[in-house]
Amino acid sequence: MPTRILPAVGDADAVRSITTLLSQLPDAEPVAPVTDSTQLIDTLAHLAAESVDELPEVVVVHERIGPVPALELIREVALRFPAVGVILVTSDASPGLFQAAMDYGARGLVALPLSYEELAVRVQAVAQWSAGVRRHLGGALEVFTGVGGTVVTVSGAKGGVGTTLVAVQLALAAQASGRSTALLDMDLQTGDLASYLDVQFRRSVADLATITDISPRVLADAVFRHDSGLALLLAPGEGERGEEVTDRAARQIVSALRSRYEVVVVDCGAQLSGAGAAVVEMADTSLLVTTPDVVAVRGAKRAVRMWDRLQIRKAEETTVVVNRHTRGTEIQPPLIQKITGTALAATAIPAAYKELQGAVDAGRLHELDAKSTVKQALWTLAGELGLVNAPAPDRRAGRASFRKRKEGGG
């Protein structure tokens, strides 16, 4: 049986050289190359959705693939498609990179410039490994078949600006629109999502920190299914356990959630840990919540500058959300945008704590009154961010309107 090989190469010259060599390998069946990380994951997901047997035995990842870095991409492929063997093609064949590639889930490494003999040996070994995995696991093989969900992080300019409120309501809006949604608490030492949503839980994100292969079953065991339909992955009850969640573990956990859910909302709190920084960096959308007062706006500016210095996220790639907004306040959203240099959410959240007090005190934030102006604003924000499915058009209403216009001669 021929070995199916999928090259993932972004550079045009590298595509030609790699595909030429792969086509010369004995019993090799190279498939059309993909040019970026998103296309690779989508291609594998579509093949897996048809049948696990449709997946290629070998994926060859070039070091300059993007936008996701090569090692992170290898980790995601290994996590979601455990019977696919990945080979990293790189100009750095040092022992350090070799060990890192193995740690991230690669089954082999081939140095540039490419050698036919080395490539042939490595492809054959990885193909045999893949065939053995499929033979032994058979029908028990589990894969994440989703094409990859949207990750939104919600961070606070400082404590008490309403970060958790925003995260919860955005997640509820996405879930209510019919999108499978996970809510992750990455405020590892002081996260309190459980209290806001009236949840008693046993497992937390810390329980996944030391697991190197988060299968769908392992993830399902750690997630709490809330009455609202949300999948909750909560911060540990013992704050000191937050140190167990490293940046690498955070990336793996978010990748697992992204593979399983259409929307992943992450409450990052106001303190930036290494794990939180990793999640903000890999997010599709990063929100920074502030209130329209001098201290909070200074905190927002400080956070934006720190993210930029640490090369986590550029200011223009961050969106500020203004909470507790009133028309009479001296500091208005456009001024905050000018001070921080960020993008600005068009929807500001009104200052109406009385609407929230009952739900917050009862720990039932998911039961906030639909008439609440705060809830309406936050759900509008969810629509602005593209987190909700657009309602299907009412064709009956359209036909009635057409008949009315016709009868009226309009």
Short mmCIF file of C-alpha atoms in Angstrom, two decimals:
data_model
loop_
_atom_site.label_atom_id
_atom_site.label_comp_id
_atom_site.label_asym_id
_atom_site.label_seq_id
_atom_site.Cartn_x
_atom_site.Cartn_y
_atom_site.Cartn_z
CA MET A 1 0.00 0.00 0.00
CA PRO A 2 1.49 3.40 -0.97
CA THR A 3 2.40 5.89 1.76
CA ARG A 4 0.33 9.07 1.56
CA ILE A 5 2.47 12.12 2.33
CA LEU A 6 1.09 15.63 2.85
CA PRO A 7 3.67 18.44 2.60
CA ALA A 8 2.98 21.65 4.57
CA VAL A 9 5.33 24.20 3.07
CA GLY A 10 4.85 27.96 2.76
CA ASP A 11 7.93 28.82 0.69
CA ALA A 12 7.48 28.35 -3.09
CA ASP A 13 11.05 27.17 -3.72
CA ALA A 14 10.89 24.74 -0.83
CA VAL A 15 7.56 23.38 -2.13
CA ARG A 16 9.17 22.44 -5.44
CA SER A 17 12.23 20.78 -3.92
CA ILE A 18 10.30 18.84 -1.30
CA THR A 19 7.52 17.64 -3.62
CA THR A 20 10.09 16.61 -6.24
CA LEU A 21 12.00 14.48 -3.76
CA LEU A 22 8.84 13.01 -2.23
CA SER A 23 7.59 11.95 -5.66
CA GLN A 24 10.81 9.98 -6.18
CA LEU A 25 10.46 7.94 -2.99
CA PRO A 26 9.48 4.29 -3.43
CA ASP A 27 5.81 3.51 -2.69
CA ALA A 28 5.18 7.20 -1.94
CA GLU A 29 1.96 8.99 -2.85
CA PRO A 30 2.48 12.72 -2.26
CA VAL A 31 -0.76 14.72 -2.15
CA ALA A 32 -1.22 18.38 -3.08
CA PRO A 33 0.81 20.52 -0.67
CA VAL A 34 -0.79 23.01 1.74
CA THR A 35 0.80 26.41 2.19
CA ASP A 36 -0.06 27.45 5.74
CA SER A 37 -0.95 26.05 9.15
CA THR A 38 -4.66 26.80 8.89
CA GLN A 39 -4.96 24.99 5.58
CA LEU A 40 -3.14 21.97 7.00
CA ILE A 41 -5.43 21.62 10.01
CA ASP A 42 -8.55 22.19 7.91
CA THR A 43 -7.44 19.59 5.36
CA LEU A 44 -6.73 16.97 8.00
CA ALA A 45 -10.01 17.73 9.77
CA HIS A 46 -12.05 17.30 6.59
CA LEU A 47 -10.31 14.00 5.81
CA ALA A 48 -10.83 12.75 9.37
CA ALA A 49 -14.52 13.70 9.19
CA GLU A 50 -14.90 11.31 6.23
CA SER A 51 -12.87 8.53 7.84
CA VAL A 52 -9.71 8.18 9.89
CA ASP A 53 -8.45 5.90 7.13
CA GLU A 54 -8.48 8.89 4.76
CA LEU A 55 -5.76 10.64 6.75
CA PRO A 56 -2.23 10.61 5.30
CA GLU A 57 0.32 8.49 7.09
CA VAL A 58 2.95 11.23 7.00
CA VAL A 59 2.85 15.04 7.17
CA VAL A 60 6.04 16.94 6.31
CA VAL A 61 6.16 20.36 8.01
CA HIS A 62 8.65 22.98 6.81
CA GLU A 63 10.27 25.17 9.48
CA ARG A 64 8.98 28.39 7.87
CA ILE A 65 5.33 27.39 7.78
CA GLY A 66 2.98 30.02 9.22
CA PRO A 67 1.13 31.73 10.74
CA VAL A 68 1.34 29.19 13.58
CA PRO A 69 5.00 28.36 14.32
CA ALA A 70 6.17 24.95 13.15
CA LEU A 71 6.55 23.40 16.60
CA GLU A 72 3.14 24.61 17.75
CA LEU A 73 1.62 23.26 14.54
CA ILE A 74 3.26 19.90 15.13
CA ARG A 75 1.82 19.86 18.65
CA GLU A 76 -1.69 20.53 17.31
CA VAL A 77 -1.44 17.82 14.63
CA ALA A 78 -0.13 15.31 17.15
CA LEU A 79 -2.93 16.21 19.56
CA ARG A 80 -5.79 16.09 17.09
CA PHE A 81 -4.62 13.35 14.72
CA PRO A 82 -2.52 10.96 16.83
CA ALA A 83 -2.06 8.36 14.07
CA VAL A 84 -0.49 10.87 11.66
CA GLY A 85 3.30 10.96 11.81
CA VAL A 86 4.91 14.38 11.47
CA ILE A 87 8.39 15.09 10.09
CA LEU A 88 9.97 18.51 10.63
CA VAL A 89 12.17 19.85 7.82
CA THR A 90 14.61 22.39 9.23
CA SER A 91 17.97 24.05 8.68
CA ASP A 92 18.72 23.66 12.40
CA ALA A 93 19.57 20.03 13.10
CA SER A 94 20.97 20.69 16.57
CA PRO A 95 20.27 18.24 19.41
CA GLY A 96 18.28 20.95 21.19
CA LEU A 97 15.82 21.43 18.34
CA PHE A 98 15.62 17.68 17.78
CA GLN A 99 14.61 17.18 21.41
CA ALA A 100 12.11 20.05 21.23
CA ALA A 101 10.55 18.61 18.07
CA MET A 102 10.18 15.21 19.74
CA ASP A 103 8.66 16.83 22.82
CA TYR A 104 6.09 18.61 20.65
CA GLY A 105 5.09 15.35 18.98
CA ALA A 106 7.22 15.06 15.82
CA ARG A 107 8.22 11.54 14.79
CA GLY A 108 11.31 12.64 12.88
CA LEU A 109 13.50 15.50 11.73
CA VAL A 110 15.20 16.01 8.35
CA ALA A 111 17.91 18.62 7.86
CA LEU A 112 18.14 21.15 5.04
CA PRO A 113 19.44 20.99 2.38
CA LEU A 114 17.41 17.86 1.75
CA SER A 115 19.08 14.54 1.15
CA TYR A 116 17.16 11.87 -0.74
CA GLU A 117 18.60 9.08 1.40
CA GLU A 118 17.82 10.79 4.70
CA LEU A 119 14.31 11.74 3.61
CA ALA A 120 13.59 8.22 2.35
CA VAL A 121 14.73 6.59 5.60
CA ARG A 122 12.77 8.99 7.75
CA VAL A 123 9.55 8.76 5.72
CA GLN A 124 9.69 4.97 5.73
CA ALA A 125 10.20 4.83 9.51
CA VAL A 126 7.39 7.30 10.23
CA ALA A 127 5.03 5.54 7.80
CA GLN A 128 5.66 2.22 9.55
CA TRP A 129 5.00 3.85 12.92
CA SER A 130 1.72 5.35 11.65
CA ALA A 131 0.58 2.03 10.22
CA GLY A 132 1.39 0.31 13.49
CA VAL A 133 -0.60 2.85 15.52
CA ARG A 134 -3.64 2.43 13.29
CA ARG A 135 -3.39 -1.33 13.36
CA HIS A 136 -3.18 -1.52 17.15
CA LEU A 137 -5.77 1.15 17.94
CA GLY A 138 -8.23 0.23 15.21
CA GLY A 139 -11.73 1.52 15.99
CA ALA A 140 -10.58 2.95 19.32
CA LEU A 141 -8.68 5.74 17.56
CA GLU A 142 -10.03 9.16 18.59
CA VAL A 143 -9.49 12.38 16.68
CA PHE A 144 -10.66 15.96 16.97
CA THR A 145 -12.54 16.49 13.71
CA GLY A 146 -13.52 20.15 14.10
CA VAL A 147 -11.85 22.62 11.76
CA GLY A 148 -10.78 24.77 14.69
CA GLY A 149 -12.78 27.23 16.75
CA THR A 150 -12.38 30.93 17.46
CA VAL A 151 -10.44 31.84 20.60
CA VAL A 152 -11.26 35.12 22.36
CA THR A 153 -9.33 36.23 25.42
CA VAL A 154 -10.75 38.74 27.91
CA SER A 155 -8.19 40.51 30.11
CA GLY A 156 -8.63 43.29 32.65
CA ALA A 157 -6.77 46.61 32.75
CA LYS A 158 -6.85 46.09 36.52
CA GLY A 159 -8.87 44.09 39.02
CA GLY A 160 -12.56 44.88 39.36
CA VAL A 161 -13.24 46.27 35.88
CA GLY A 162 -15.70 43.51 34.95
CA THR A 163 -13.52 41.02 33.07
CA THR A 164 -15.44 37.95 34.23
CA LEU A 165 -18.80 39.57 33.49
CA VAL A 166 -17.72 40.25 29.91
CA ALA A 167 -16.27 36.76 29.42
CA VAL A 168 -19.37 35.00 30.78
CA GLN A 169 -21.88 36.98 28.74
CA LEU A 170 -19.90 36.68 25.51
CA ALA A 171 -19.77 32.90 26.00
CA LEU A 172 -23.49 32.72 26.83
CA ALA A 173 -24.35 34.75 23.72
CA ALA A 174 -22.31 32.44 21.49
CA GLN A 175 -23.85 29.33 23.08
CA ALA A 176 -27.40 30.72 22.80
CA SER A 177 -26.91 31.35 19.08
CA GLY A 178 -26.25 27.65 18.51
CA ARG A 179 -22.46 27.59 18.54
CA SER A 180 -20.75 25.04 20.79
CA THR A 181 -18.86 27.16 23.32
CA ALA A 182 -16.25 26.60 26.01
CA LEU A 183 -15.45 29.07 28.79
CA LEU A 184 -11.95 28.73 30.24
CA ASP A 185 -10.83 30.40 33.47
CA MET A 186 -7.15 31.29 33.13
CA ASP A 187 -7.17 33.64 36.10
CA LEU A 188 -5.28 30.84 37.76
CA GLN A 189 -4.88 32.14 41.31
CA THR A 190 -8.01 34.22 41.81
CA GLY A 191 -10.40 33.02 39.12
CA ASP A 192 -13.98 32.77 40.37
CA LEU A 193 -16.10 31.68 37.43
CA ALA A 194 -17.47 28.87 39.56
CA SER A 195 -18.96 31.34 42.04
CA TYR A 196 -20.51 33.49 39.34
CA LEU A 197 -22.16 30.47 37.70
CA ASP A 198 -23.17 28.54 40.84
CA VAL A 199 -20.92 25.57 40.13
CA GLN A 200 -19.45 22.97 42.45
CA PHE A 201 -16.55 21.34 40.63
CA ARG A 202 -13.97 18.66 41.18
CA ARG A 203 -11.60 18.97 38.22
CA SER A 204 -9.83 22.09 36.95
CA VAL A 205 -7.42 23.29 34.31
CA ALA A 206 -4.55 22.27 36.61
CA ASP A 207 -5.54 18.61 36.17
CA LEU A 208 -4.63 18.87 32.48
CA ALA A 209 -1.31 20.65 33.05
CA THR A 210 0.85 17.54 33.24
CA ILE A 211 -0.91 15.50 30.55
CA THR A 212 1.14 15.39 27.37
CA ASP A 213 -1.60 13.94 25.17
CA ILE A 214 -5.03 15.47 25.82
CA SER A 215 -7.41 13.12 24.05
CA PRO A 216 -11.10 13.98 23.56
CA ARG A 217 -11.96 11.66 26.44
CA VAL A 218 -9.44 13.24 28.81
CA LEU A 219 -10.72 16.71 27.92
CA ALA A 220 -14.33 15.68 28.42
CA ASP A 221 -13.49 14.36 31.90
CA ALA A 222 -12.04 17.74 32.92
CA VAL A 223 -14.80 19.92 31.49
CA PHE A 224 -17.92 20.77 33.52
CA ARG A 225 -21.15 20.90 31.52
CA HIS A 226 -23.16 23.87 32.79
CA ASP A 227 -26.96 24.11 32.74
CA SER A 228 -26.66 26.88 30.15
CA GLY A 229 -24.94 24.48 27.77
CA LEU A 230 -21.52 26.04 28.25
CA ALA A 231 -18.51 23.77 28.68
CA LEU A 232 -16.56 25.12 31.65
CA LEU A 233 -12.89 24.50 32.36
CA LEU A 234 -12.30 26.19 35.69
CA ALA A 235 -9.36 27.61 37.60
CA PRO A 236 -8.12 25.45 40.48
CA GLY A 237 -9.78 25.92 43.85
CA GLU A 238 -6.33 26.08 45.44
CA GLY A 239 -4.63 29.13 43.95
CA GLU A 240 -1.13 27.76 44.42
CA ARG A 241 -1.93 25.01 41.90
CA GLY A 242 -2.08 27.68 39.23
CA GLU A 243 1.73 27.47 39.04
CA GLU A 244 1.35 23.98 37.58
CA VAL A 245 -0.11 25.45 34.39
CA THR A 246 2.91 26.44 32.31
CA ASP A 247 2.79 28.39 29.05
CA ARG A 248 3.31 25.16 27.14
CA ALA A 249 0.47 23.45 29.01
CA ALA A 250 -1.78 26.46 28.37
CA ARG A 251 -1.13 26.29 24.63
CA GLN A 252 -1.93 22.61 24.59
CA ILE A 253 -5.13 23.05 26.61
CA VAL A 254 -6.41 25.90 24.43
CA SER A 255 -5.55 23.94 21.27
CA ALA A 256 -7.57 21.01 22.61
CA LEU A 257 -10.55 23.24 23.37
CA ARG A 258 -10.28 25.01 20.01
CA SER A 259 -10.36 21.63 18.31
CA ARG A 260 -13.54 20.64 20.09
CA TYR A 261 -15.61 23.83 20.26
CA GLU A 262 -16.61 26.51 17.77
CA VAL A 263 -15.98 29.32 20.26
CA VAL A 264 -13.53 29.37 23.17
CA VAL A 265 -13.77 32.37 25.53
CA VAL A 266 -10.90 32.73 28.00
CA ASP A 267 -11.09 34.82 31.18
CA CYS A 268 -7.46 35.86 31.73
CA GLY A 269 -8.07 38.13 34.72
CA ALA A 270 -5.89 41.18 35.36
CA GLN A 271 -2.59 39.47 36.25
CA LEU A 272 -0.36 38.28 33.39
CA SER A 273 1.22 34.89 34.01
CA GLY A 274 3.32 32.96 31.52
CA ALA A 275 0.32 30.77 30.77
CA GLY A 276 -1.95 33.77 30.30
CA ALA A 277 0.57 35.42 27.99
CA ALA A 278 0.70 32.29 25.83
CA VAL A 279 -3.08 32.25 25.49
CA VAL A 280 -3.29 35.97 24.62
CA GLU A 281 -0.61 35.44 21.99
CA MET A 282 -2.43 32.57 20.28
CA ALA A 283 -5.93 34.12 20.47
CA ASP A 284 -7.85 35.17 17.37
CA THR A 285 -9.28 38.15 19.25
CA SER A 286 -7.86 39.71 22.39
CA LEU A 287 -10.06 42.03 24.47
CA LEU A 288 -8.82 44.38 27.17
CA VAL A 289 -11.57 45.56 29.52
CA THR A 290 -11.31 48.94 31.19
CA THR A 291 -13.57 51.40 32.97
CA PRO A 292 -13.59 55.11 32.07
CA ASP A 293 -11.48 56.33 34.99
CA VAL A 294 -7.88 57.49 35.21
CA VAL A 295 -6.54 54.51 37.18
CA ALA A 296 -8.09 51.87 34.91
CA VAL A 297 -7.09 53.65 31.69
CA ARG A 298 -3.52 53.93 32.96
CA GLY A 299 -3.65 50.21 33.70
CA ALA A 300 -4.87 49.53 30.17
CA LYS A 301 -2.06 51.59 28.67
CA ARG A 302 0.47 49.81 30.89
CA ALA A 303 -0.85 46.38 29.86
CA VAL A 304 -0.77 47.23 26.16
CA ARG A 305 2.82 48.47 26.40
CA MET A 306 3.89 45.37 28.33
CA TRP A 307 2.29 43.04 25.78
CA ASP A 308 4.16 44.88 23.04
CA ARG A 309 7.51 44.76 24.88
CA LEU A 310 7.11 41.04 25.50
CA GLN A 311 6.06 40.55 21.87
CA ILE A 312 2.80 38.97 23.00
CA ARG A 313 0.52 41.23 21.01
CA LYS A 314 0.73 44.57 19.25
CA ALA A 315 -1.50 47.43 20.39
CA GLU A 316 -3.40 47.55 17.12
CA GLU A 317 -4.17 43.83 17.48
CA THR A 318 -5.88 44.43 20.84
CA THR A 319 -9.46 45.63 21.23
CA VAL A 320 -10.42 47.74 24.24
CA VAL A 321 -13.90 47.26 25.69
CA VAL A 322 -15.18 50.11 27.86
CA ASN A 323 -17.31 48.94 30.79
CA ARG A 324 -19.48 51.11 33.08
CA HIS A 325 -19.75 53.79 30.45
CA THR A 326 -21.86 56.92 30.99
CA ARG A 327 -22.30 59.90 28.72
CA GLY A 328 -21.44 62.32 31.51
CA THR A 329 -18.00 60.95 32.33
CA GLU A 330 -15.00 63.05 31.34
CA ILE A 331 -13.13 60.09 29.84
CA GLN A 332 -14.98 58.84 26.75
CA PRO A 333 -14.12 55.77 24.60
CA PRO A 334 -12.40 57.72 21.76
CA LEU A 335 -9.99 59.25 24.29
CA ILE A 336 -9.22 55.80 25.72
CA GLN A 337 -8.49 54.53 22.21
CA LYS A 338 -6.14 57.47 21.62
CA ILE A 339 -4.32 56.89 24.91
CA THR A 340 -3.88 53.12 24.45
CA GLY A 341 -3.34 53.02 20.68
CA THR A 342 -5.61 50.00 20.40
CA ALA A 343 -8.69 49.17 18.42
CA LEU A 344 -11.94 50.09 20.16
CA ALA A 345 -15.09 48.03 20.41
CA ALA A 346 -18.01 49.96 18.95
CA THR A 347 -20.22 48.71 21.78
CA ALA A 348 -19.66 50.25 25.21
CA ILE A 349 -21.15 48.57 28.29
CA PRO A 350 -23.38 50.91 30.30
CA ALA A 351 -22.94 51.58 34.00
CA ALA A 352 -25.94 49.80 35.51
CA TYR A 353 -24.76 47.79 38.49
CA LYS A 354 -28.25 47.56 40.01
CA GLU A 355 -29.23 45.34 37.07
CA LEU A 356 -26.38 42.99 37.95
CA GLN A 357 -26.45 42.94 41.72
CA GLY A 358 -29.11 40.27 42.21
CA ALA A 359 -27.59 37.85 39.70
CA VAL A 360 -24.06 38.42 41.01
CA ASP A 361 -25.01 38.00 44.67
CA ALA A 362 -26.93 34.81 43.87
CA GLY A 363 -24.08 33.43 41.79
CA ARG A 364 -26.45 33.15 38.83
CA LEU A 365 -24.90 35.47 36.26
CA HIS A 366 -26.27 33.21 33.53
CA GLU A 367 -29.79 34.16 34.63
CA LEU A 368 -29.31 37.89 34.12
CA ASP A 369 -32.58 39.45 32.96
CA ALA A 370 -32.84 39.66 29.18
CA LYS A 371 -34.10 43.24 29.58
CA SER A 372 -30.87 44.25 31.28
CA THR A 373 -29.11 46.97 29.30
CA VAL A 374 -25.78 45.45 30.36
CA LYS A 375 -26.71 42.05 28.96
CA GLN A 376 -28.06 43.56 25.76
CA ALA A 377 -24.85 45.52 25.25
CA LEU A 378 -22.65 42.50 25.88
CA TRP A 379 -24.65 40.31 23.51
CA THR A 380 -24.43 43.08 20.92
CA LEU A 381 -20.66 43.05 21.48
CA ALA A 382 -20.68 39.28 20.86
CA GLY A 383 -22.33 39.95 17.51
CA GLU A 384 -19.79 42.67 16.73
CA LEU A 385 -16.98 40.17 17.36
CA GLY A 386 -18.59 37.54 15.14
CA LEU A 387 -19.18 35.08 17.98
CA VAL A 388 -22.87 34.47 17.27
CA ASN A 389 -24.59 32.77 14.38
CA ALA A 390 -26.70 35.20 12.39
CA PRO A 391 -30.41 34.33 12.64
CA ALA A 392 -31.89 32.77 9.55
CA PRO A 393 -34.02 35.20 7.52
CA ASP A 394 -37.77 34.87 8.01
CA ARG A 395 -38.87 34.03 4.51
CA ARG A 396 -42.54 34.10 5.45
CA ALA A 397 -42.19 37.66 6.68
CA GLY A 398 -40.40 38.52 3.45
CA ARG A 399 -43.18 37.09 1.32
CA ALA A 400 -45.81 38.89 3.39
CA SER A 401 -43.95 42.15 2.95
CA PHE A 402 -43.71 41.54 -0.79
CA ARG A 403 -47.46 40.87 -1.03
CA LYS A 404 -48.17 44.03 0.96
CA ARG A 405 -46.03 46.14 -1.36
CA LYS A 406 -47.67 44.52 -4.41
CA GLU A 407 -51.18 45.11 -3.11
CA GLY A 408 -50.32 48.68 -2.32
CA GLY A 409 -48.78 49.23 -5.72
CA GLY A 410 -45.35 49.91 -4.17
#
